[in-house]
Amino acid sequence: MCHETESSLLLPTEAPAARVLNARGRAPAVLICEHASRFIPAALDGLGLDEAAASSHAAWDIGALDLSVELMGALDAPLIHSRVSRLVYDCNRPPEREDAMPQVSEVFSIPGNMNLTDAQRAQRVRDVYEPFKTLVSSTLDERPEPPVVITIHSFTPVYKGNPRTVELGILHDEDDRAAQLMLSHAESSGLRVALNEPYSATDGVTHTLREHAVRRGLPNVMIEVRNDLIDTADGVNRIAGLLTPILQSVIKDLSHAEAKP
């Protein structure tokens, strides 16, 4: 397990903690995938997880990065993604939240997150969250026009024994402009769509939107796709094909609205 130290949690060969792709994409939109990876730095000894837990939805959003990359290309938008498992640090949570470094995730106990010291928590914030946060901020600051901020996630079909029939969730925080537009455009997609399902802002899942979009006055939306729809290349291609025209319409509508005097 990690020892208290000022050295980096990630080895040079494991860094960086976050990456931006297609940084010069031309669309007035920025894609963000906070739970893109199940990678656990060697210093943490796998967090004490068995293979089932380490490869499960608890460790990452299955299919979310593949879908994000497809949408990045289709929209020609930048994509920022974390390269470290959310069990090490959940980049969609602020440092003060206990579930930023969860001791339990659904049915999985996370041994390597038990009884963390303040120094160990601070190291994860410094080496995983802060680089991600800085990269998102700098990417948004460098955009030539105000972008729509779109975060992309996936969710498990069964949660704590309860099946989920929703296939596409559209979530928002206090600014619902993009979410409402996306909902109206998605109604003809053939997917089972719901607003603020299977989560909502009351579950504390909109930190990235609040931290990076709401504060800037940027329109924003969080997308949740049921992961059995995007756990294969064919599935990713199908869902990306459905979401691309929806998001293009949302971006266009919001760009026109911003352009009005």
PDB file of C-alpha atoms in Angstrom:
ATOM      1  CA  MET A   1       0.000   0.000   0.000  1.00  0.00           C
ATOM      2  CA  CYS A   2       1.014   3.638  -0.356  1.00  0.00           C
ATOM      3  CA  HIS A   3       3.325   5.029   2.338  1.00  0.00           C
ATOM      4  CA  GLU A   4       3.218   8.613   3.503  1.00  0.00           C
ATOM      5  CA  THR A   5       5.627  10.438   1.225  1.00  0.00           C
ATOM      6  CA  GLU A   6       6.018  13.607  -0.773  1.00  0.00           C
ATOM      7  CA  SER A   7       7.057  11.632  -3.845  1.00  0.00           C
ATOM      8  CA  SER A   8       4.569  11.207  -6.672  1.00  0.00           C
ATOM      9  CA  LEU A   9       1.990   8.464  -6.416  1.00  0.00           C
ATOM     10  CA  LEU A  10       2.472   7.736 -10.115  1.00  0.00           C
ATOM     11  CA  LEU A  11       5.731   6.473 -11.537  1.00  0.00           C
ATOM     12  CA  PRO A  12       7.090   8.438 -14.527  1.00  0.00           C
ATOM     13  CA  THR A  13       5.971   5.556 -16.758  1.00  0.00           C
ATOM     14  CA  GLU A  14       2.442   5.771 -15.280  1.00  0.00           C
ATOM     15  CA  ALA A  15       1.974   9.518 -15.691  1.00  0.00           C
ATOM     16  CA  PRO A  16       0.194  11.687 -16.617  1.00  0.00           C
ATOM     17  CA  ALA A  17      -2.907  11.307 -14.463  1.00  0.00           C
ATOM     18  CA  ALA A  18      -5.067  12.974 -17.127  1.00  0.00           C
ATOM     19  CA  ARG A  19      -4.841  13.605 -20.847  1.00  0.00           C
ATOM     20  CA  VAL A  20      -6.476  15.806 -23.459  1.00  0.00           C
ATOM     21  CA  LEU A  21      -7.119  14.464 -26.950  1.00  0.00           C
ATOM     22  CA  ASN A  22      -7.944  16.524 -30.039  1.00  0.00           C
ATOM     23  CA  ALA A  23      -7.124  19.710 -28.120  1.00  0.00           C
ATOM     24  CA  ARG A  24      -7.635  21.853 -31.218  1.00  0.00           C
ATOM     25  CA  GLY A  25     -11.024  20.383 -32.100  1.00  0.00           C
ATOM     26  CA  ARG A  26     -13.185  22.993 -33.798  1.00  0.00           C
ATOM     27  CA  ALA A  27     -16.604  22.317 -32.256  1.00  0.00           C
ATOM     28  CA  PRO A  28     -17.805  24.728 -29.542  1.00  0.00           C
ATOM     29  CA  ALA A  29     -17.919  21.827 -27.098  1.00  0.00           C
ATOM     30  CA  VAL A  30     -15.606  20.037 -24.676  1.00  0.00           C
ATOM     31  CA  LEU A  31     -16.044  16.387 -23.717  1.00  0.00           C
ATOM     32  CA  ILE A  32     -14.946  15.096 -20.307  1.00  0.00           C
ATOM     33  CA  CYS A  33     -14.674  11.477 -19.151  1.00  0.00           C
ATOM     34  CA  GLU A  34     -13.829  11.341 -15.444  1.00  0.00           C
ATOM     35  CA  HIS A  35     -14.095   7.560 -15.024  1.00  0.00           C
ATOM     36  CA  ALA A  36     -12.299   6.471 -18.172  1.00  0.00           C
ATOM     37  CA  SER A  37      -9.741   4.079 -16.688  1.00  0.00           C
ATOM     38  CA  ARG A  38      -9.425   1.226 -14.198  1.00  0.00           C
ATOM     39  CA  PHE A  39      -5.682   1.754 -13.819  1.00  0.00           C
ATOM     40  CA  ILE A  40      -4.320   1.589 -10.265  1.00  0.00           C
ATOM     41  CA  PRO A  41      -0.762   2.873  -9.688  1.00  0.00           C
ATOM     42  CA  ALA A  42       1.740   0.202  -8.692  1.00  0.00           C
ATOM     43  CA  ALA A  43       2.402   2.012  -5.395  1.00  0.00           C
ATOM     44  CA  LEU A  44      -1.106   1.114  -4.225  1.00  0.00           C
ATOM     45  CA  ASP A  45      -0.699  -2.642  -4.696  1.00  0.00           C
ATOM     46  CA  GLY A  46      -3.991  -2.967  -6.560  1.00  0.00           C
ATOM     47  CA  LEU A  47      -5.848  -1.457  -3.577  1.00  0.00           C
ATOM     48  CA  GLY A  48      -6.111  -5.039  -2.318  1.00  0.00           C
ATOM     49  CA  LEU A  49      -8.836  -5.822  -4.876  1.00  0.00           C
ATOM     50  CA  ASP A  50      -9.474  -9.173  -6.496  1.00  0.00           C
ATOM     51  CA  GLU A  51      -9.781  -9.323 -10.285  1.00  0.00           C
ATOM     52  CA  ALA A  52     -13.583  -9.250 -10.228  1.00  0.00           C
ATOM     53  CA  ALA A  53     -13.641  -5.965  -8.331  1.00  0.00           C
ATOM     54  CA  ALA A  54     -10.692  -4.457 -10.213  1.00  0.00           C
ATOM     55  CA  SER A  55     -12.369  -5.020 -13.590  1.00  0.00           C
ATOM     56  CA  SER A  56     -15.926  -4.194 -12.519  1.00  0.00           C
ATOM     57  CA  HIS A  57     -17.973  -1.038 -13.012  1.00  0.00           C
ATOM     58  CA  ALA A  58     -16.896  -0.019  -9.508  1.00  0.00           C
ATOM     59  CA  ALA A  59     -13.389   0.649 -10.820  1.00  0.00           C
ATOM     60  CA  TRP A  60     -14.376   2.557 -13.981  1.00  0.00           C
ATOM     61  CA  ASP A  61     -17.212   3.424 -16.334  1.00  0.00           C
ATOM     62  CA  ILE A  62     -17.185   0.523 -18.756  1.00  0.00           C
ATOM     63  CA  GLY A  63     -17.288   1.699 -22.370  1.00  0.00           C
ATOM     64  CA  ALA A  64     -17.297   5.388 -21.462  1.00  0.00           C
ATOM     65  CA  LEU A  65     -13.871   6.221 -22.876  1.00  0.00           C
ATOM     66  CA  ASP A  66     -14.496   4.311 -26.107  1.00  0.00           C
ATOM     67  CA  LEU A  67     -17.779   6.167 -26.534  1.00  0.00           C
ATOM     68  CA  SER A  68     -16.103   9.480 -25.691  1.00  0.00           C
ATOM     69  CA  VAL A  69     -13.411   8.918 -28.311  1.00  0.00           C
ATOM     70  CA  GLU A  70     -16.023   8.108 -30.960  1.00  0.00           C
ATOM     71  CA  LEU A  71     -17.966  11.265 -30.103  1.00  0.00           C
ATOM     72  CA  MET A  72     -14.763  13.307 -30.036  1.00  0.00           C
ATOM     73  CA  GLY A  73     -14.092  12.358 -33.643  1.00  0.00           C
ATOM     74  CA  ALA A  74     -17.667  12.752 -34.810  1.00  0.00           C
ATOM     75  CA  LEU A  75     -18.092  16.172 -33.197  1.00  0.00           C
ATOM     76  CA  ASP A  76     -14.483  17.334 -33.627  1.00  0.00           C
ATOM     77  CA  ALA A  77     -14.323  18.379 -29.983  1.00  0.00           C
ATOM     78  CA  PRO A  78     -11.536  18.154 -27.393  1.00  0.00           C
ATOM     79  CA  LEU A  79     -11.751  15.293 -24.894  1.00  0.00           C
ATOM     80  CA  ILE A  80     -10.231  15.336 -21.406  1.00  0.00           C
ATOM     81  CA  HIS A  81     -10.086  12.021 -19.589  1.00  0.00           C
ATOM     82  CA  SER A  82      -8.649  10.662 -16.372  1.00  0.00           C
ATOM     83  CA  ARG A  83      -6.099   7.841 -16.641  1.00  0.00           C
ATOM     84  CA  VAL A  84      -6.522   6.552 -13.070  1.00  0.00           C
ATOM     85  CA  SER A  85      -9.306   4.463 -11.531  1.00  0.00           C
ATOM     86  CA  ARG A  86     -12.016   6.303  -9.657  1.00  0.00           C
ATOM     87  CA  LEU A  87     -11.320   3.949  -6.747  1.00  0.00           C
ATOM     88  CA  VAL A  88      -7.962   5.693  -6.341  1.00  0.00           C
ATOM     89  CA  TYR A  89      -9.618   9.106  -6.654  1.00  0.00           C
ATOM     90  CA  ASP A  90     -13.002   9.900  -8.170  1.00  0.00           C
ATOM     91  CA  CYS A  91     -12.393  13.011 -10.276  1.00  0.00           C
ATOM     92  CA  ASN A  92     -16.124  13.764 -10.208  1.00  0.00           C
ATOM     93  CA  ARG A  93     -15.958  14.389  -6.456  1.00  0.00           C
ATOM     94  CA  PRO A  94     -14.363  17.237  -4.476  1.00  0.00           C
ATOM     95  CA  PRO A  95     -11.561  16.336  -2.054  1.00  0.00           C
ATOM     96  CA  GLU A  96     -13.714  16.833   1.032  1.00  0.00           C
ATOM     97  CA  ARG A  97     -16.154  14.115  -0.002  1.00  0.00           C
ATOM     98  CA  GLU A  98     -15.586  10.728   1.644  1.00  0.00           C
ATOM     99  CA  ASP A  99     -16.553   8.941  -1.565  1.00  0.00           C
ATOM    100  CA  ALA A 100     -13.768  10.684  -3.465  1.00  0.00           C
ATOM    101  CA  MET A 101     -11.734   7.732  -2.157  1.00  0.00           C
ATOM    102  CA  PRO A 102     -14.489   5.233  -1.292  1.00  0.00           C
ATOM    103  CA  GLN A 103     -14.061   2.474   1.264  1.00  0.00           C
ATOM    104  CA  VAL A 104     -17.014   0.618  -0.268  1.00  0.00           C
ATOM    105  CA  SER A 105     -18.392   0.818  -3.809  1.00  0.00           C
ATOM    106  CA  GLU A 106     -21.743  -0.946  -4.205  1.00  0.00           C
ATOM    107  CA  VAL A 107     -20.983  -4.558  -3.158  1.00  0.00           C
ATOM    108  CA  PHE A 108     -17.189  -4.188  -3.234  1.00  0.00           C
ATOM    109  CA  SER A 109     -15.026  -3.414  -0.216  1.00  0.00           C
ATOM    110  CA  ILE A 110     -11.887  -1.422  -1.111  1.00  0.00           C
ATOM    111  CA  PRO A 111      -9.153  -2.548   1.322  1.00  0.00           C
ATOM    112  CA  GLY A 112      -6.604  -0.023   0.074  1.00  0.00           C
ATOM    113  CA  ASN A 113      -8.916   2.860   0.928  1.00  0.00           C
ATOM    114  CA  MET A 114      -9.464   1.870   4.548  1.00  0.00           C
ATOM    115  CA  ASN A 115      -8.068   4.159   7.248  1.00  0.00           C
ATOM    116  CA  LEU A 116      -6.268   6.503   4.904  1.00  0.00           C
ATOM    117  CA  THR A 117      -4.208   9.143   6.656  1.00  0.00           C
ATOM    118  CA  ASP A 118      -4.576  12.834   5.860  1.00  0.00           C
ATOM    119  CA  ALA A 119      -1.215  12.653   4.077  1.00  0.00           C
ATOM    120  CA  GLN A 120      -2.304   9.723   1.927  1.00  0.00           C
ATOM    121  CA  ARG A 121      -5.535  11.468   0.957  1.00  0.00           C
ATOM    122  CA  ALA A 122      -3.626  14.656   0.189  1.00  0.00           C
ATOM    123  CA  GLN A 123      -1.221  12.722  -2.040  1.00  0.00           C
ATOM    124  CA  ARG A 124      -4.079  11.352  -4.136  1.00  0.00           C
ATOM    125  CA  VAL A 125      -5.633  14.793  -4.423  1.00  0.00           C
ATOM    126  CA  ARG A 126      -2.292  16.278  -5.481  1.00  0.00           C
ATOM    127  CA  ASP A 127      -1.305  13.557  -7.939  1.00  0.00           C
ATOM    128  CA  VAL A 128      -4.647  12.487  -9.443  1.00  0.00           C
ATOM    129  CA  TYR A 129      -7.338  15.124  -8.940  1.00  0.00           C
ATOM    130  CA  GLU A 130      -5.337  18.331  -9.278  1.00  0.00           C
ATOM    131  CA  PRO A 131      -3.774  17.426 -12.667  1.00  0.00           C
ATOM    132  CA  PHE A 132      -7.215  16.477 -13.979  1.00  0.00           C
ATOM    133  CA  LYS A 133      -8.793  19.669 -12.647  1.00  0.00           C
ATOM    134  CA  THR A 134      -5.985  21.825 -14.051  1.00  0.00           C
ATOM    135  CA  LEU A 135      -6.215  20.190 -17.479  1.00  0.00           C
ATOM    136  CA  VAL A 136      -9.977  20.714 -17.666  1.00  0.00           C
ATOM    137  CA  SER A 137      -9.618  24.360 -16.621  1.00  0.00           C
ATOM    138  CA  SER A 138      -6.823  25.140 -19.066  1.00  0.00           C
ATOM    139  CA  THR A 139      -8.636  23.426 -21.943  1.00  0.00           C
ATOM    140  CA  LEU A 140     -11.785  25.444 -21.289  1.00  0.00           C
ATOM    141  CA  ASP A 141      -9.785  28.665 -20.936  1.00  0.00           C
ATOM    142  CA  GLU A 142      -8.131  28.091 -24.299  1.00  0.00           C
ATOM    143  CA  ARG A 143     -11.319  27.569 -26.302  1.00  0.00           C
ATOM    144  CA  PRO A 144     -11.894  30.321 -28.888  1.00  0.00           C
ATOM    145  CA  GLU A 145     -15.593  30.547 -28.022  1.00  0.00           C
ATOM    146  CA  PRO A 146     -17.636  29.469 -24.980  1.00  0.00           C
ATOM    147  CA  PRO A 147     -18.159  25.700 -25.281  1.00  0.00           C
ATOM    148  CA  VAL A 148     -20.887  23.324 -24.171  1.00  0.00           C
ATOM    149  CA  VAL A 149     -19.409  21.101 -21.457  1.00  0.00           C
ATOM    150  CA  ILE A 150     -20.433  17.445 -21.886  1.00  0.00           C
ATOM    151  CA  THR A 151     -19.421  14.770 -19.380  1.00  0.00           C
ATOM    152  CA  ILE A 152     -19.781  11.122 -20.385  1.00  0.00           C
ATOM    153  CA  HIS A 153     -20.440   8.211 -18.040  1.00  0.00           C
ATOM    154  CA  SER A 154     -21.857   4.698 -18.015  1.00  0.00           C
ATOM    155  CA  PHE A 155     -23.875   2.833 -15.407  1.00  0.00           C
ATOM    156  CA  THR A 156     -24.483  -0.793 -14.567  1.00  0.00           C
ATOM    157  CA  PRO A 157     -27.754  -2.473 -15.689  1.00  0.00           C
ATOM    158  CA  VAL A 158     -28.314  -3.891 -12.194  1.00  0.00           C
ATOM    159  CA  TYR A 159     -27.487  -1.913  -9.060  1.00  0.00           C
ATOM    160  CA  LYS A 160     -27.666  -3.550  -5.653  1.00  0.00           C
ATOM    161  CA  GLY A 161     -29.958  -6.196  -7.141  1.00  0.00           C
ATOM    162  CA  ASN A 162     -32.316  -3.718  -8.815  1.00  0.00           C
ATOM    163  CA  PRO A 163     -32.597  -3.794 -12.635  1.00  0.00           C
ATOM    164  CA  ARG A 164     -32.474  -0.464 -14.449  1.00  0.00           C
ATOM    165  CA  THR A 165     -34.636  -0.049 -17.527  1.00  0.00           C
ATOM    166  CA  VAL A 166     -33.291   3.389 -18.452  1.00  0.00           C
ATOM    167  CA  GLU A 167     -30.771   3.233 -21.302  1.00  0.00           C
ATOM    168  CA  LEU A 168     -29.793   6.892 -21.565  1.00  0.00           C
ATOM    169  CA  GLY A 169     -29.770   9.250 -18.606  1.00  0.00           C
ATOM    170  CA  ILE A 170     -29.497  13.001 -19.102  1.00  0.00           C
ATOM    171  CA  LEU A 171     -28.418  14.840 -15.965  1.00  0.00           C
ATOM    172  CA  HIS A 172     -28.035  18.469 -15.013  1.00  0.00           C
ATOM    173  CA  ASP A 173     -27.142  20.665 -12.078  1.00  0.00           C
ATOM    174  CA  GLU A 174     -28.691  24.125 -11.657  1.00  0.00           C
ATOM    175  CA  ASP A 175     -28.269  24.959 -15.357  1.00  0.00           C
ATOM    176  CA  ASP A 176     -30.615  22.706 -17.343  1.00  0.00           C
ATOM    177  CA  ARG A 177     -30.359  24.373 -20.767  1.00  0.00           C
ATOM    178  CA  ALA A 178     -28.353  21.644 -22.465  1.00  0.00           C
ATOM    179  CA  ALA A 179     -30.131  18.815 -20.660  1.00  0.00           C
ATOM    180  CA  GLN A 180     -33.587  19.980 -21.689  1.00  0.00           C
ATOM    181  CA  LEU A 181     -32.494  20.424 -25.287  1.00  0.00           C
ATOM    182  CA  MET A 182     -30.863  17.019 -25.326  1.00  0.00           C
ATOM    183  CA  LEU A 183     -33.967  15.421 -23.847  1.00  0.00           C
ATOM    184  CA  SER A 184     -36.161  16.895 -26.584  1.00  0.00           C
ATOM    185  CA  HIS A 185     -33.788  15.778 -29.344  1.00  0.00           C
ATOM    186  CA  ALA A 186     -33.335  12.292 -27.825  1.00  0.00           C
ATOM    187  CA  GLU A 187     -37.016  11.417 -27.682  1.00  0.00           C
ATOM    188  CA  SER A 188     -36.908   9.970 -31.203  1.00  0.00           C
ATOM    189  CA  SER A 189     -33.647   8.042 -30.658  1.00  0.00           C
ATOM    190  CA  GLY A 190     -35.345   4.724 -29.889  1.00  0.00           C
ATOM    191  CA  LEU A 191     -33.552   4.598 -26.537  1.00  0.00           C
ATOM    192  CA  ARG A 192     -35.320   4.596 -23.186  1.00  0.00           C
ATOM    193  CA  VAL A 193     -34.392   8.092 -22.051  1.00  0.00           C
ATOM    194  CA  ALA A 194     -34.940   9.761 -18.677  1.00  0.00           C
ATOM    195  CA  LEU A 195     -34.007  13.078 -17.109  1.00  0.00           C
ATOM    196  CA  ASN A 196     -31.862  12.844 -13.967  1.00  0.00           C
ATOM    197  CA  GLU A 197     -31.777   9.036 -13.967  1.00  0.00           C
ATOM    198  CA  PRO A 198     -30.269   6.790 -12.721  1.00  0.00           C
ATOM    199  CA  TYR A 199     -28.680   9.593 -10.678  1.00  0.00           C
ATOM    200  CA  SER A 200     -29.256  13.298 -10.134  1.00  0.00           C
ATOM    201  CA  ALA A 201     -27.489  16.296  -8.638  1.00  0.00           C
ATOM    202  CA  THR A 202     -28.882  15.324  -5.235  1.00  0.00           C
ATOM    203  CA  ASP A 203     -26.631  12.238  -5.361  1.00  0.00           C
ATOM    204  CA  GLY A 204     -23.558  14.450  -5.574  1.00  0.00           C
ATOM    205  CA  VAL A 205     -22.594  13.391  -9.091  1.00  0.00           C
ATOM    206  CA  THR A 206     -22.414  16.807 -10.766  1.00  0.00           C
ATOM    207  CA  HIS A 207     -19.165  18.103  -9.261  1.00  0.00           C
ATOM    208  CA  THR A 208     -17.423  18.484 -12.626  1.00  0.00           C
ATOM    209  CA  LEU A 209     -20.367  20.402 -14.047  1.00  0.00           C
ATOM    210  CA  ARG A 210     -20.472  22.732 -11.038  1.00  0.00           C
ATOM    211  CA  GLU A 211     -16.720  23.208 -10.782  1.00  0.00           C
ATOM    212  CA  HIS A 212     -15.971  23.832 -14.433  1.00  0.00           C
ATOM    213  CA  ALA A 213     -19.162  24.809 -16.270  1.00  0.00           C
ATOM    214  CA  VAL A 214     -21.656  26.384 -13.880  1.00  0.00           C
ATOM    215  CA  ARG A 215     -18.989  28.684 -12.439  1.00  0.00           C
ATOM    216  CA  ARG A 216     -18.168  29.905 -15.938  1.00  0.00           C
ATOM    217  CA  GLY A 217     -21.779  30.227 -17.021  1.00  0.00           C
ATOM    218  CA  LEU A 218     -21.230  27.542 -19.673  1.00  0.00           C
ATOM    219  CA  PRO A 219     -24.117  25.292 -20.764  1.00  0.00           C
ATOM    220  CA  ASN A 220     -23.489  21.742 -19.672  1.00  0.00           C
ATOM    221  CA  VAL A 221     -24.908  18.244 -19.471  1.00  0.00           C
ATOM    222  CA  MET A 222     -23.947  14.896 -17.988  1.00  0.00           C
ATOM    223  CA  ILE A 223     -24.649  11.809 -20.100  1.00  0.00           C
ATOM    224  CA  GLU A 224     -25.138   8.357 -18.551  1.00  0.00           C
ATOM    225  CA  VAL A 225     -25.329   5.331 -20.883  1.00  0.00           C
ATOM    226  CA  ARG A 226     -26.202   1.859 -19.600  1.00  0.00           C
ATOM    227  CA  ASN A 227     -22.969  -0.044 -19.945  1.00  0.00           C
ATOM    228  CA  ASP A 228     -24.371  -3.204 -21.538  1.00  0.00           C
ATOM    229  CA  LEU A 229     -25.053  -1.010 -24.582  1.00  0.00           C
ATOM    230  CA  ILE A 230     -21.407   0.056 -24.956  1.00  0.00           C
ATOM    231  CA  ASP A 231     -19.350  -2.922 -23.764  1.00  0.00           C
ATOM    232  CA  THR A 232     -18.496  -3.972 -27.332  1.00  0.00           C
ATOM    233  CA  ALA A 233     -17.118  -2.076 -30.324  1.00  0.00           C
ATOM    234  CA  ASP A 234     -20.394  -2.571 -32.206  1.00  0.00           C
ATOM    235  CA  GLY A 235     -22.348  -1.244 -29.246  1.00  0.00           C
ATOM    236  CA  VAL A 236     -20.144   1.820 -28.954  1.00  0.00           C
ATOM    237  CA  ASN A 237     -20.504   2.496 -32.661  1.00  0.00           C
ATOM    238  CA  ARG A 238     -24.297   2.193 -32.465  1.00  0.00           C
ATOM    239  CA  ILE A 239     -24.710   4.502 -29.465  1.00  0.00           C
ATOM    240  CA  ALA A 240     -22.230   7.023 -30.840  1.00  0.00           C
ATOM    241  CA  GLY A 241     -24.234   7.044 -34.061  1.00  0.00           C
ATOM    242  CA  LEU A 242     -27.405   7.814 -32.112  1.00  0.00           C
ATOM    243  CA  LEU A 243     -25.849  10.445 -29.851  1.00  0.00           C
ATOM    244  CA  THR A 244     -23.853  12.334 -32.478  1.00  0.00           C
ATOM    245  CA  PRO A 245     -26.773  14.056 -34.261  1.00  0.00           C
ATOM    246  CA  ILE A 246     -28.440  14.728 -30.895  1.00  0.00           C
ATOM    247  CA  LEU A 247     -25.358  16.465 -29.541  1.00  0.00           C
ATOM    248  CA  GLN A 248     -24.758  18.299 -32.813  1.00  0.00           C
ATOM    249  CA  SER A 249     -28.268  19.709 -32.569  1.00  0.00           C
ATOM    250  CA  VAL A 250     -27.793  20.696 -28.923  1.00  0.00           C
ATOM    251  CA  ILE A 251     -24.489  22.419 -29.654  1.00  0.00           C
ATOM    252  CA  LYS A 252     -25.971  24.226 -32.637  1.00  0.00           C
ATOM    253  CA  ASP A 253     -29.052  25.345 -30.718  1.00  0.00           C
ATOM    254  CA  LEU A 254     -26.992  26.668 -27.825  1.00  0.00           C
ATOM    255  CA  SER A 255     -24.498  28.394 -30.114  1.00  0.00           C
ATOM    256  CA  HIS A 256     -27.351  30.193 -31.853  1.00  0.00           C
ATOM    257  CA  ALA A 257     -28.870  31.164 -28.524  1.00  0.00           C
ATOM    258  CA  GLU A 258     -25.555  32.605 -27.320  1.00  0.00           C
ATOM    259  CA  ALA A 259     -25.196  34.553 -30.572  1.00  0.00           C
ATOM    260  CA  LYS A 260     -28.528  36.360 -30.139  1.00  0.00           C
ATOM    261  CA  PRO A 261     -28.182  39.988 -28.947  1.00  0.00           C
TER     262      PRO A 261
END
